[in-house]
mmCIF file of C-alpha atoms and ligand atoms in Angstrom:
data_model
loop_
_atom_site.group_PDB
_atom_site.id
_atom_site.type_symbol
_atom_site.label_atom_id
_atom_site.label_comp_id
_atom_site.label_asym_id
_atom_site.label_seq_id
_atom_site.Cartn_x
_atom_site.Cartn_y
_atom_site.Cartn_z
ATOM 1 C CA UNK A 618 0.000 0.000 0.000
ATOM 2 C CA UNK A 619 1.332 3.389 -1.014
ATOM 3 C CA UNK A 620 0.947 6.200 1.525
ATOM 4 C CA UNK A 621 0.538 9.792 0.374
ATOM 5 C CA UNK A 622 1.470 12.186 3.160
ATOM 6 C CA UNK A 623 0.350 15.832 3.171
ATOM 7 C CA UNK A 624 3.420 17.704 4.375
ATOM 8 C CA UNK A 625 1.439 20.979 4.471
ATOM 9 C CA UNK A 626 -0.992 19.684 7.120
ATOM 10 C CA UNK A 627 0.715 21.420 10.046
ATOM 11 C CA UNK A 628 0.021 24.830 8.475
ATOM 12 C CA UNK A 629 -3.582 24.383 9.634
ATOM 13 C CA UNK A 630 -3.444 24.794 13.385
ATOM 14 C CA UNK A 631 -6.655 26.182 14.846
ATOM 15 C CA UNK A 632 -6.596 27.924 18.200
ATOM 16 C CA UNK A 633 -10.185 27.519 19.360
ATOM 17 C CA UNK A 634 -13.522 26.055 18.382
ATOM 18 C CA UNK A 635 -16.982 26.784 19.769
ATOM 19 C CA UNK A 636 -18.049 23.671 21.692
ATOM 20 C CA UNK A 637 -21.030 23.412 24.025
ATOM 21 C CA UNK A 638 -21.112 27.135 24.717
ATOM 22 C CA UNK A 639 -17.395 27.636 25.230
ATOM 23 C CA UNK A 640 -14.395 28.468 23.123
ATOM 24 C CA UNK A 641 -12.207 25.412 23.747
ATOM 25 C CA UNK A 642 -8.846 24.325 22.290
ATOM 26 C CA UNK A 643 -9.348 22.607 18.925
ATOM 27 C CA UNK A 644 -9.813 18.842 18.964
ATOM 28 C CA UNK A 645 -8.492 18.622 15.420
ATOM 29 C CA UNK A 646 -4.745 19.120 16.000
ATOM 30 C CA UNK A 647 -1.567 18.443 13.974
ATOM 31 C CA UNK A 648 -0.458 15.794 16.497
ATOM 32 C CA UNK A 649 -3.244 13.506 15.244
ATOM 33 C CA UNK A 650 -1.412 13.015 11.976
ATOM 34 C CA UNK A 651 2.028 12.927 13.556
ATOM 35 C CA UNK A 652 0.945 9.960 15.699
ATOM 36 C CA UNK A 653 -0.101 8.059 12.575
ATOM 37 C CA UNK A 654 3.210 8.879 10.902
ATOM 38 C CA UNK A 655 5.164 7.733 13.972
ATOM 39 C CA UNK A 656 3.204 4.469 14.135
ATOM 40 C CA UNK A 657 3.842 3.912 10.409
ATOM 41 C CA UNK A 658 7.565 4.191 11.135
ATOM 42 C CA UNK A 659 7.228 1.487 13.798
ATOM 43 C CA UNK A 660 5.006 -0.748 11.675
ATOM 44 C CA UNK A 661 5.525 0.108 7.981
ATOM 45 C CA UNK A 662 2.726 -0.967 5.630
ATOM 46 C CA UNK A 663 4.208 0.636 2.510
ATOM 47 C CA UNK A 664 6.300 3.505 1.185
ATOM 48 C CA UNK A 665 5.434 6.986 2.523
ATOM 49 C CA UNK A 666 5.707 9.763 -0.043
ATOM 50 C CA UNK A 667 4.845 13.433 -0.305
ATOM 51 C CA UNK A 668 3.690 13.956 -3.882
ATOM 52 C CA UNK A 669 3.995 17.231 -5.829
ATOM 53 C CA UNK A 670 0.748 19.035 -6.601
ATOM 54 C CA UNK A 671 -0.898 17.813 -9.830
ATOM 55 C CA UNK A 672 -0.848 20.506 -12.540
ATOM 56 C CA UNK A 673 -4.604 20.177 -13.068
ATOM 57 C CA UNK A 674 -5.599 20.248 -9.379
ATOM 58 C CA UNK A 675 -7.832 23.316 -9.817
ATOM 59 C CA UNK A 676 -9.807 21.578 -12.561
ATOM 60 C CA UNK A 677 -10.427 18.545 -10.316
ATOM 61 C CA UNK A 678 -11.400 20.748 -7.347
ATOM 62 C CA UNK A 679 -13.939 22.448 -9.628
ATOM 63 C CA UNK A 680 -15.583 19.072 -10.312
ATOM 64 C CA UNK A 681 -16.483 18.775 -6.607
ATOM 65 C CA UNK A 682 -16.699 22.317 -5.199
ATOM 66 C CA UNK A 683 -18.409 25.454 -6.547
ATOM 67 C CA UNK A 684 -16.273 28.247 -8.036
ATOM 68 C CA UNK A 685 -17.496 30.896 -5.587
ATOM 69 C CA UNK A 686 -16.761 28.638 -2.614
ATOM 70 C CA UNK A 687 -13.247 27.813 -3.823
ATOM 71 C CA UNK A 688 -12.562 31.489 -4.440
ATOM 72 C CA UNK A 689 -13.759 32.414 -0.961
ATOM 73 C CA UNK A 690 -11.763 29.746 0.877
ATOM 74 C CA UNK A 691 -8.584 30.561 -1.008
ATOM 75 C CA UNK A 692 -8.715 34.264 -0.157
ATOM 76 C CA UNK A 693 -10.577 34.257 3.168
ATOM 77 C CA UNK A 694 -7.540 34.581 5.442
ATOM 78 C CA UNK A 695 -6.154 37.587 3.546
ATOM 79 C CA UNK A 696 -9.569 39.244 3.669
ATOM 80 C CA UNK A 697 -9.846 38.583 7.397
ATOM 81 C CA UNK A 698 -6.468 40.178 8.162
ATOM 82 C CA UNK A 699 -7.112 43.087 5.779
ATOM 83 C CA UNK A 700 -10.182 43.977 7.881
ATOM 84 C CA UNK A 701 -7.962 44.489 10.936
ATOM 85 C CA UNK A 702 -4.262 43.622 11.322
ATOM 86 C CA UNK A 703 -5.043 42.395 14.865
ATOM 87 C CA UNK A 704 -6.987 39.546 13.241
ATOM 88 C CA UNK A 705 -3.646 37.906 12.401
ATOM 89 C CA UNK A 706 -3.520 36.750 16.026
ATOM 90 C CA UNK A 707 -7.053 35.285 15.918
ATOM 91 C CA UNK A 708 -8.787 32.553 13.947
ATOM 92 C CA UNK A 709 -11.762 33.420 11.774
ATOM 93 C CA UNK A 710 -14.905 31.669 13.059
ATOM 94 C CA UNK A 711 -18.388 32.091 11.564
ATOM 95 C CA UNK A 712 -21.164 33.384 13.818
ATOM 96 C CA UNK A 713 -24.102 34.100 11.504
ATOM 97 C CA UNK A 714 -25.757 31.793 8.966
ATOM 98 C CA UNK A 715 -28.557 31.930 6.407
ATOM 99 C CA UNK A 716 -31.363 29.924 8.054
ATOM 100 C CA UNK A 717 -34.514 28.835 6.259
ATOM 101 C CA UNK A 718 -36.243 31.519 4.161
ATOM 102 C CA UNK A 719 -32.991 33.462 3.727
ATOM 103 C CA UNK A 720 -31.359 33.866 0.329
ATOM 104 C CA UNK A 721 -28.118 32.080 -0.513
ATOM 105 C CA UNK A 722 -27.864 33.083 -4.177
ATOM 106 C CA UNK A 723 -26.693 36.646 -3.460
ATOM 107 C CA UNK A 724 -23.058 36.916 -2.399
ATOM 108 C CA UNK A 725 -22.824 39.409 0.504
ATOM 109 C CA UNK A 726 -19.959 41.918 0.546
ATOM 110 C CA UNK A 727 -19.575 41.583 4.310
ATOM 111 C CA UNK A 728 -16.866 39.051 5.281
ATOM 112 C CA UNK A 729 -18.706 37.624 8.318
ATOM 113 C CA UNK A 730 -21.785 37.093 6.154
ATOM 114 C CA UNK A 731 -19.780 35.176 3.561
ATOM 115 C CA UNK A 732 -18.149 33.076 6.325
ATOM 116 C CA UNK A 733 -21.670 32.075 7.332
ATOM 117 C CA UNK A 734 -22.899 31.546 3.782
ATOM 118 C CA UNK A 735 -20.076 29.057 3.129
ATOM 119 C CA UNK A 736 -20.164 27.145 6.448
ATOM 120 C CA UNK A 737 -22.486 25.344 8.849
ATOM 121 C CA UNK A 738 -20.884 25.479 12.288
ATOM 122 C CA UNK A 739 -18.632 27.502 14.604
ATOM 123 C CA UNK A 740 -16.320 24.581 15.292
ATOM 124 C CA UNK A 741 -14.129 24.996 12.233
ATOM 125 C CA UNK A 742 -11.627 27.834 12.605
ATOM 126 C CA UNK A 743 -10.205 29.235 9.410
ATOM 127 C CA UNK A 744 -6.519 30.036 9.955
ATOM 128 C CA UNK A 745 -3.588 31.461 8.008
ATOM 129 C CA UNK A 746 -2.648 27.973 6.833
ATOM 130 C CA UNK A 747 -6.063 26.413 6.277
ATOM 131 C CA UNK A 748 -6.075 26.839 2.510
ATOM 132 C CA UNK A 749 -2.527 25.543 1.780
ATOM 133 C CA UNK A 750 -3.078 22.636 4.200
ATOM 134 C CA UNK A 751 -6.443 21.681 2.700
ATOM 135 C CA UNK A 752 -5.081 22.091 -0.809
ATOM 136 C CA UNK A 753 -2.096 19.883 0.027
ATOM 137 C CA UNK A 754 -4.504 17.197 1.229
ATOM 138 C CA UNK A 755 -6.587 17.465 -1.926
ATOM 139 C CA UNK A 756 -3.390 17.059 -3.966
ATOM 140 C CA UNK A 757 -2.596 13.864 -2.035
ATOM 141 C CA UNK A 758 -6.114 12.485 -2.567
ATOM 142 C CA UNK A 759 -5.989 13.167 -6.310
ATOM 143 C CA UNK A 760 -2.502 11.671 -6.651
ATOM 144 C CA UNK A 761 -3.423 8.586 -4.596
ATOM 145 C CA UNK A 762 -6.546 7.918 -6.674
ATOM 146 C CA UNK A 763 -4.554 8.300 -9.891
ATOM 147 C CA UNK A 764 -1.904 5.874 -8.617
ATOM 148 C CA UNK A 765 -4.571 3.294 -7.764
ATOM 149 C CA UNK A 766 -6.314 3.783 -11.130
ATOM 150 C CA UNK A 767 -3.015 3.462 -13.029
ATOM 151 C CA UNK A 768 -1.998 0.313 -11.152
ATOM 152 C CA UNK A 769 -5.457 -1.155 -11.778
ATOM 153 C CA UNK A 770 -5.182 -0.430 -15.500
ATOM 154 C CA UNK A 771 -1.679 -1.926 -15.656
ATOM 155 C CA UNK A 772 -2.817 -5.050 -13.799
ATOM 156 C CA UNK A 773 -5.772 -5.587 -16.127
ATOM 157 C CA UNK A 774 -3.584 -4.994 -19.223
ATOM 158 C CA UNK A 775 -1.211 -7.646 -17.932
ATOM 159 C CA UNK A 776 -4.239 -9.789 -17.001
ATOM 160 C CA UNK A 777 -2.936 -9.914 -13.448
ATOM 161 C CA UNK A 778 -2.061 -13.245 -11.992
ATOM 162 C CA UNK A 779 -5.000 -14.690 -10.106
ATOM 163 C CA UNK A 780 -4.762 -14.013 -6.408
ATOM 164 C CA UNK A 781 -2.743 -10.801 -6.667
ATOM 165 C CA UNK A 782 -4.070 -8.016 -4.446
ATOM 166 C CA UNK A 783 -5.835 -5.028 -6.020
ATOM 167 C CA UNK A 784 -3.999 -1.688 -5.811
ATOM 168 C CA UNK A 785 -4.482 0.387 -2.690
ATOM 169 C CA UNK A 786 -3.333 3.703 -1.246
ATOM 170 C CA UNK A 787 -3.708 5.640 1.983
ATOM 171 C CA UNK A 788 -4.142 9.420 2.037
ATOM 172 C CA UNK A 789 -2.552 10.659 5.260
ATOM 173 C CA UNK A 790 -3.832 14.186 5.589
ATOM 174 C CA UNK A 791 -5.599 16.715 7.743
ATOM 175 C CA UNK A 792 -7.723 18.802 7.999
ATOM 176 C CA UNK A 793 -10.242 16.032 7.273
ATOM 177 C CA UNK A 794 -12.752 16.338 4.425
ATOM 178 C CA UNK A 795 -15.991 14.367 4.655
ATOM 179 C CA UNK A 796 -18.144 17.140 6.172
ATOM 180 C CA UNK A 797 -17.185 19.622 3.420
ATOM 181 C CA UNK A 798 -19.915 19.933 0.794
ATOM 182 C CA UNK A 799 -20.074 21.453 -2.672
ATOM 183 C CA UNK A 800 -20.053 24.980 -1.237
ATOM 184 C CA UNK A 801 -19.562 24.834 2.508
ATOM 185 C CA UNK A 802 -17.002 24.014 5.178
ATOM 186 C CA UNK A 803 -17.677 22.657 8.672
ATOM 187 C CA UNK A 804 -16.866 19.769 10.982
ATOM 188 C CA UNK A 805 -13.132 20.687 10.714
ATOM 189 C CA UNK A 806 -13.314 20.098 6.908
ATOM 190 C CA UNK A 807 -12.698 22.434 3.957
ATOM 191 C CA UNK A 808 -12.113 20.295 0.847
ATOM 192 C CA UNK A 809 -13.700 16.859 0.492
ATOM 193 C CA UNK A 810 -10.720 14.549 -0.058
ATOM 194 C CA UNK A 811 -12.790 11.352 -0.294
ATOM 195 C CA UNK A 812 -15.104 12.902 -2.885
ATOM 196 C CA UNK A 813 -12.101 14.123 -4.882
ATOM 197 C CA UNK A 814 -10.604 10.622 -4.836
ATOM 198 C CA UNK A 815 -13.919 9.113 -6.002
ATOM 199 C CA UNK A 816 -14.209 11.666 -8.821
ATOM 200 C CA UNK A 817 -10.648 10.985 -9.967
ATOM 201 C CA UNK A 818 -11.360 7.242 -10.097
ATOM 202 C CA UNK A 819 -14.435 8.027 -12.219
ATOM 203 C CA UNK A 820 -12.359 10.327 -14.457
ATOM 204 C CA UNK A 821 -9.909 7.445 -14.931
ATOM 205 C CA UNK A 822 -12.657 5.318 -16.437
ATOM 206 C CA UNK A 823 -13.821 3.238 -13.475
ATOM 207 C CA UNK A 824 -17.556 3.244 -14.113
ATOM 208 C CA UNK A 825 -18.946 2.685 -10.627
ATOM 209 C CA UNK A 826 -17.197 3.941 -7.493
ATOM 210 C CA UNK A 827 -18.357 3.456 -3.898
ATOM 211 C CA UNK A 828 -17.510 5.683 -0.948
ATOM 212 C CA UNK A 829 -17.791 3.867 2.380
ATOM 213 C CA UNK A 830 -17.600 6.250 5.337
ATOM 214 C CA UNK A 831 -16.762 4.614 8.684
ATOM 215 C CA UNK A 832 -16.087 7.808 10.658
ATOM 216 C CA UNK A 833 -18.210 8.243 13.822
ATOM 217 C CA UNK A 834 -19.944 11.208 12.203
ATOM 218 C CA UNK A 835 -22.178 11.099 9.157
ATOM 219 C CA UNK A 836 -20.338 12.014 5.950
ATOM 220 C CA UNK A 837 -22.811 14.754 5.126
ATOM 221 C CA UNK A 838 -20.560 16.569 2.667
ATOM 222 C CA UNK A 839 -19.876 13.474 0.590
ATOM 223 C CA UNK A 840 -23.564 12.531 0.609
ATOM 224 C CA UNK A 841 -24.551 16.005 -0.594
ATOM 225 C CA UNK A 842 -21.923 16.032 -3.346
ATOM 226 C CA UNK A 843 -23.081 12.734 -4.886
ATOM 227 C CA UNK A 844 -26.749 12.709 -3.823
ATOM 228 C CA UNK A 845 -28.146 13.000 -7.345
ATOM 229 C CA UNK A 846 -25.581 10.782 -9.060
ATOM 230 C CA UNK A 847 -25.909 7.094 -9.930
ATOM 231 C CA UNK A 848 -22.203 6.542 -10.702
ATOM 232 C CA UNK A 849 -20.975 7.052 -7.128
ATOM 233 C CA UNK A 850 -22.600 5.101 -4.292
ATOM 234 C CA UNK A 851 -22.277 6.683 -0.863
ATOM 235 C CA UNK A 852 -22.597 4.573 2.307
ATOM 236 C CA UNK A 853 -22.091 5.948 5.819
ATOM 237 C CA UNK A 854 -22.086 4.173 9.205
ATOM 238 C CA UNK A 855 -22.367 6.726 11.996
ATOM 239 C CA UNK A 856 -23.852 7.948 15.238
ATOM 240 C CA UNK A 857 -27.587 8.609 14.885
ATOM 241 C CA UNK A 858 -28.037 12.266 13.884
ATOM 242 C CA UNK A 859 -30.997 12.537 16.271
ATOM 243 C CA UNK A 860 -28.356 12.931 18.978
ATOM 244 C CA UNK A 861 -24.988 13.125 17.165
ATOM 245 C CA UNK A 862 -23.205 15.730 15.039
ATOM 246 C CA UNK A 863 -23.855 16.838 12.271
ATOM 247 C CA UNK A 864 -27.501 16.426 13.401
ATOM 248 C CA UNK A 865 -29.302 17.620 10.275
ATOM 249 C CA UNK A 866 -28.438 14.840 7.809
ATOM 250 C CA UNK A 867 -27.611 11.137 7.967
ATOM 251 C CA UNK A 868 -31.008 9.498 8.558
ATOM 252 C CA UNK A 869 -31.850 6.073 7.150
ATOM 253 C CA UNK A 870 -34.572 7.390 4.830
ATOM 254 C CA UNK A 871 -32.094 9.470 2.762
ATOM 255 C CA UNK A 872 -31.633 7.196 -0.266
ATOM 256 C CA UNK A 873 -30.588 9.686 -2.963
ATOM 257 C CA UNK A 874 -32.611 11.806 -5.390
ATOM 258 C CA UNK A 875 -33.215 12.032 -9.129
ATOM 259 C CA UNK A 876 -30.753 9.811 -10.983
ATOM 260 C CA UNK A 877 -29.113 9.162 -7.618
ATOM 261 C CA UNK A 878 -32.253 7.598 -6.124
ATOM 262 C CA UNK A 879 -31.177 4.376 -4.406
ATOM 263 C CA UNK A 880 -27.456 5.237 -4.435
ATOM 264 C CA UNK A 881 -27.062 6.542 -0.891
ATOM 265 C CA UNK A 882 -27.256 4.360 2.209
ATOM 266 C CA UNK A 883 -27.141 5.639 5.780
ATOM 267 C CA UNK A 884 -26.663 3.217 8.663
ATOM 268 C CA UNK A 885 -27.167 5.295 11.828
ATOM 269 C CA UNK A 886 -26.428 3.571 15.147
ATOM 270 C CA UNK A 887 -27.211 4.677 18.709
ATOM 271 C CA UNK A 888 -24.572 6.199 20.956
ATOM 272 C CA UNK A 889 -22.920 3.412 22.947
ATOM 273 C CA UNK A 890 -22.848 0.907 20.075
ATOM 274 C CA UNK A 891 -20.085 -1.703 20.472
ATOM 275 C CA UNK A 892 -18.090 -3.563 17.849
ATOM 276 C CA UNK A 893 -20.397 -6.571 17.265
ATOM 277 C CA UNK A 894 -23.341 -4.374 16.310
ATOM 278 C CA UNK A 895 -21.111 -1.911 14.456
ATOM 279 C CA UNK A 896 -19.592 -4.753 12.421
ATOM 280 C CA UNK A 897 -23.065 -5.999 11.464
ATOM 281 C CA UNK A 898 -23.689 -2.528 9.983
ATOM 282 C CA UNK A 899 -20.329 -2.745 8.179
ATOM 283 C CA UNK A 900 -21.413 -6.069 6.659
ATOM 284 C CA UNK A 901 -24.591 -4.390 5.437
ATOM 285 C CA UNK A 902 -22.570 -1.534 3.938
ATOM 286 C CA UNK A 903 -20.162 -3.960 2.279
ATOM 287 C CA UNK A 904 -23.098 -5.925 0.820
ATOM 288 C CA UNK A 905 -24.498 -2.678 -0.632
ATOM 289 C CA UNK A 906 -21.124 -1.916 -2.265
ATOM 290 C CA UNK A 907 -21.084 -5.425 -3.781
ATOM 291 C CA UNK A 908 -24.698 -5.196 -4.995
ATOM 292 C CA UNK A 909 -23.851 -1.853 -6.631
ATOM 293 C CA UNK A 910 -21.108 -3.577 -8.617
ATOM 294 C CA UNK A 911 -18.430 -1.113 -7.541
ATOM 295 C CA UNK A 912 -15.212 -1.195 -9.552
ATOM 296 C CA UNK A 913 -13.307 0.843 -6.973
ATOM 297 C CA UNK A 914 -13.713 1.830 -3.330
ATOM 298 C CA UNK A 915 -12.946 4.951 -1.336
ATOM 299 C CA UNK A 916 -12.936 4.515 2.438
ATOM 300 C CA UNK A 917 -13.445 7.626 4.572
ATOM 301 C CA UNK A 918 -11.523 6.338 7.583
ATOM 302 C CA UNK A 919 -12.315 8.042 10.865
ATOM 303 C CA UNK A 920 -11.196 6.311 14.043
ATOM 304 C CA UNK A 921 -13.404 8.438 16.302
ATOM 305 C CA UNK A 922 -15.477 5.251 16.721
ATOM 306 C CA UNK A 923 -12.826 4.374 19.362
ATOM 307 C CA UNK A 924 -14.113 3.943 22.925
ATOM 308 C CA UNK A 925 -11.763 6.629 24.228
ATOM 309 C CA UNK A 926 -12.674 9.336 21.714
ATOM 310 C CA UNK A 927 -13.437 12.600 23.542
ATOM 311 C CA UNK A 928 -16.187 13.845 21.199
ATOM 312 C CA UNK A 929 -17.832 10.592 20.061
ATOM 313 C CA UNK A 930 -19.824 7.729 21.562
ATOM 314 C CA UNK A 931 -19.131 4.251 20.133
ATOM 315 C CA UNK A 932 -17.213 1.536 21.985
ATOM 316 C CA UNK A 933 -14.683 0.149 19.496
ATOM 317 C CA UNK A 934 -11.377 -1.082 20.893
ATOM 318 C CA UNK A 935 -7.934 -0.834 19.287
ATOM 319 C CA UNK A 936 -7.901 -4.548 18.374
ATOM 320 C CA UNK A 937 -11.201 -4.137 16.449
ATOM 321 C CA UNK A 938 -9.565 -1.919 13.841
ATOM 322 C CA UNK A 939 -7.527 -4.776 12.366
ATOM 323 C CA UNK A 940 -10.782 -6.634 11.713
ATOM 324 C CA UNK A 941 -12.228 -3.560 9.974
ATOM 325 C CA UNK A 942 -9.207 -3.564 7.660
ATOM 326 C CA UNK A 943 -9.690 -7.243 6.855
ATOM 327 C CA UNK A 944 -13.429 -6.781 6.248
ATOM 328 C CA UNK A 945 -12.705 -3.921 3.829
ATOM 329 C CA UNK A 946 -9.995 -5.886 2.008
ATOM 330 C CA UNK A 947 -12.422 -8.789 1.529
ATOM 331 C CA UNK A 948 -14.257 -6.650 -1.042
ATOM 332 C CA UNK A 949 -11.249 -7.233 -3.289
ATOM 333 C CA UNK A 950 -11.491 -3.788 -4.901
ATOM 334 C CA UNK A 951 -8.919 -1.162 -5.876
ATOM 335 C CA UNK A 952 -9.103 1.052 -2.782
ATOM 336 C CA UNK A 953 -8.178 4.553 -1.671
ATOM 337 C CA UNK A 954 -8.351 4.981 2.115
ATOM 338 C CA UNK A 955 -8.621 8.599 3.270
ATOM 339 C CA UNK A 956 -7.872 9.714 6.834
ATOM 340 C CA UNK A 957 -10.808 11.555 8.424
ATOM 341 C CA UNK A 958 -11.602 11.941 12.156
ATOM 342 C CA UNK A 959 -10.229 10.490 15.399
ATOM 343 C CA UNK A 960 -9.540 12.699 18.418
ATOM 344 C CA UNK A 961 -8.169 10.385 21.100
ATOM 345 C CA UNK A 962 -4.866 11.751 19.887
ATOM 346 C CA UNK A 963 -2.467 9.274 21.523
ATOM 347 C CA UNK A 964 -4.370 6.239 20.179
ATOM 348 C CA UNK A 965 -5.115 7.533 16.686
ATOM 349 C CA UNK A 966 -1.848 6.188 15.250
ATOM 350 C CA UNK A 967 -2.290 2.650 16.581
ATOM 351 C CA UNK A 968 -5.942 2.487 15.502
ATOM 352 C CA UNK A 969 -5.294 3.760 11.972
ATOM 353 C CA UNK A 970 -2.283 1.509 11.389
ATOM 354 C CA UNK A 971 -4.275 -1.449 12.733
ATOM 355 C CA UNK A 972 -6.791 -0.838 9.916
ATOM 356 C CA UNK A 973 -4.028 -0.521 7.317
ATOM 357 C CA UNK A 974 -2.253 -3.664 8.549
ATOM 358 C CA UNK A 975 -5.501 -5.610 8.585
ATOM 359 C CA UNK A 976 -6.296 -4.384 5.091
ATOM 360 C CA UNK A 977 -2.842 -5.339 3.790
ATOM 361 C CA UNK A 978 -3.144 -8.800 5.344
ATOM 362 C CA UNK A 979 -6.270 -9.297 3.216
ATOM 363 C CA UNK A 980 -9.767 -10.498 3.917
HETATM 364 ZN ZN1 ZN B 579 -15.797 12.220 12.913
#
């Protein structure tokens, strides 16, 4: 398994997020990734590389995110500091949003209004390095998906020896991506790395691509991006949005719309769910991917399902993550695994590498 490491990730270092009525230190910190990198040094599962940015990255970003959103995110920090030089010592956090019955088609001139227009929570600080860090992650996701597509093509041209493992890659990046939608950030996410990987696999000629999201939180951004498409199946296993973030999407009755009708599956589970019940949901998700006839898989890998996660509520243990890797590998598909959430910082590395090791060992 090739590992694509976003060396720009540390440029995104939020100071505070709004959480339960308080400004608290960010849960989404650079150390999360550094723990994974350190664990990969102890238990290598493949070469770690930091790829250069693809020349056509902007064109791929524009397939997933709207032009006005991309323009805003790219320039937001400079705008924020231009308003007041003292802002350089603060993070930009949204505080006003267009609720129902407001207009979202008109682009306000006011910076705070545009922060709200393009976001959905006050937990996602925009910092000096957010754009280069998010862009670096998108570059890794695009490069990883292209590497998997190329290896898949080469293997089929050589009519690969029976029993050889399909190509796979891991995108080691932060900030995460699965909450970011076509034109909004939130949930610590700015650019949707898993969606970009899925689109790149489609661009490479793989006809049907599945995104399987195993983060504790519903992958609302990915669902929204592909909701009306039949070529990308989205499946998410997550804490029930009746009680769990992001609250306003992720229910079982959301099955897609238009051409995408039937190509979204949500498997919400109650807070407190342990591994046996969680794994039964994974089996259901895997069966949906098989029934869809997926030719490639993108896994949105959050390890905030861990029992010790400070902001989540499932009961998975470190040893369970190896089994998740084996269950995913049993699909036998070319696979891009993208790092998403996981906030029990010290255990994130072990849990992620357990998945990767299990995956590499096969199903
Ligand atoms: Zn999460």
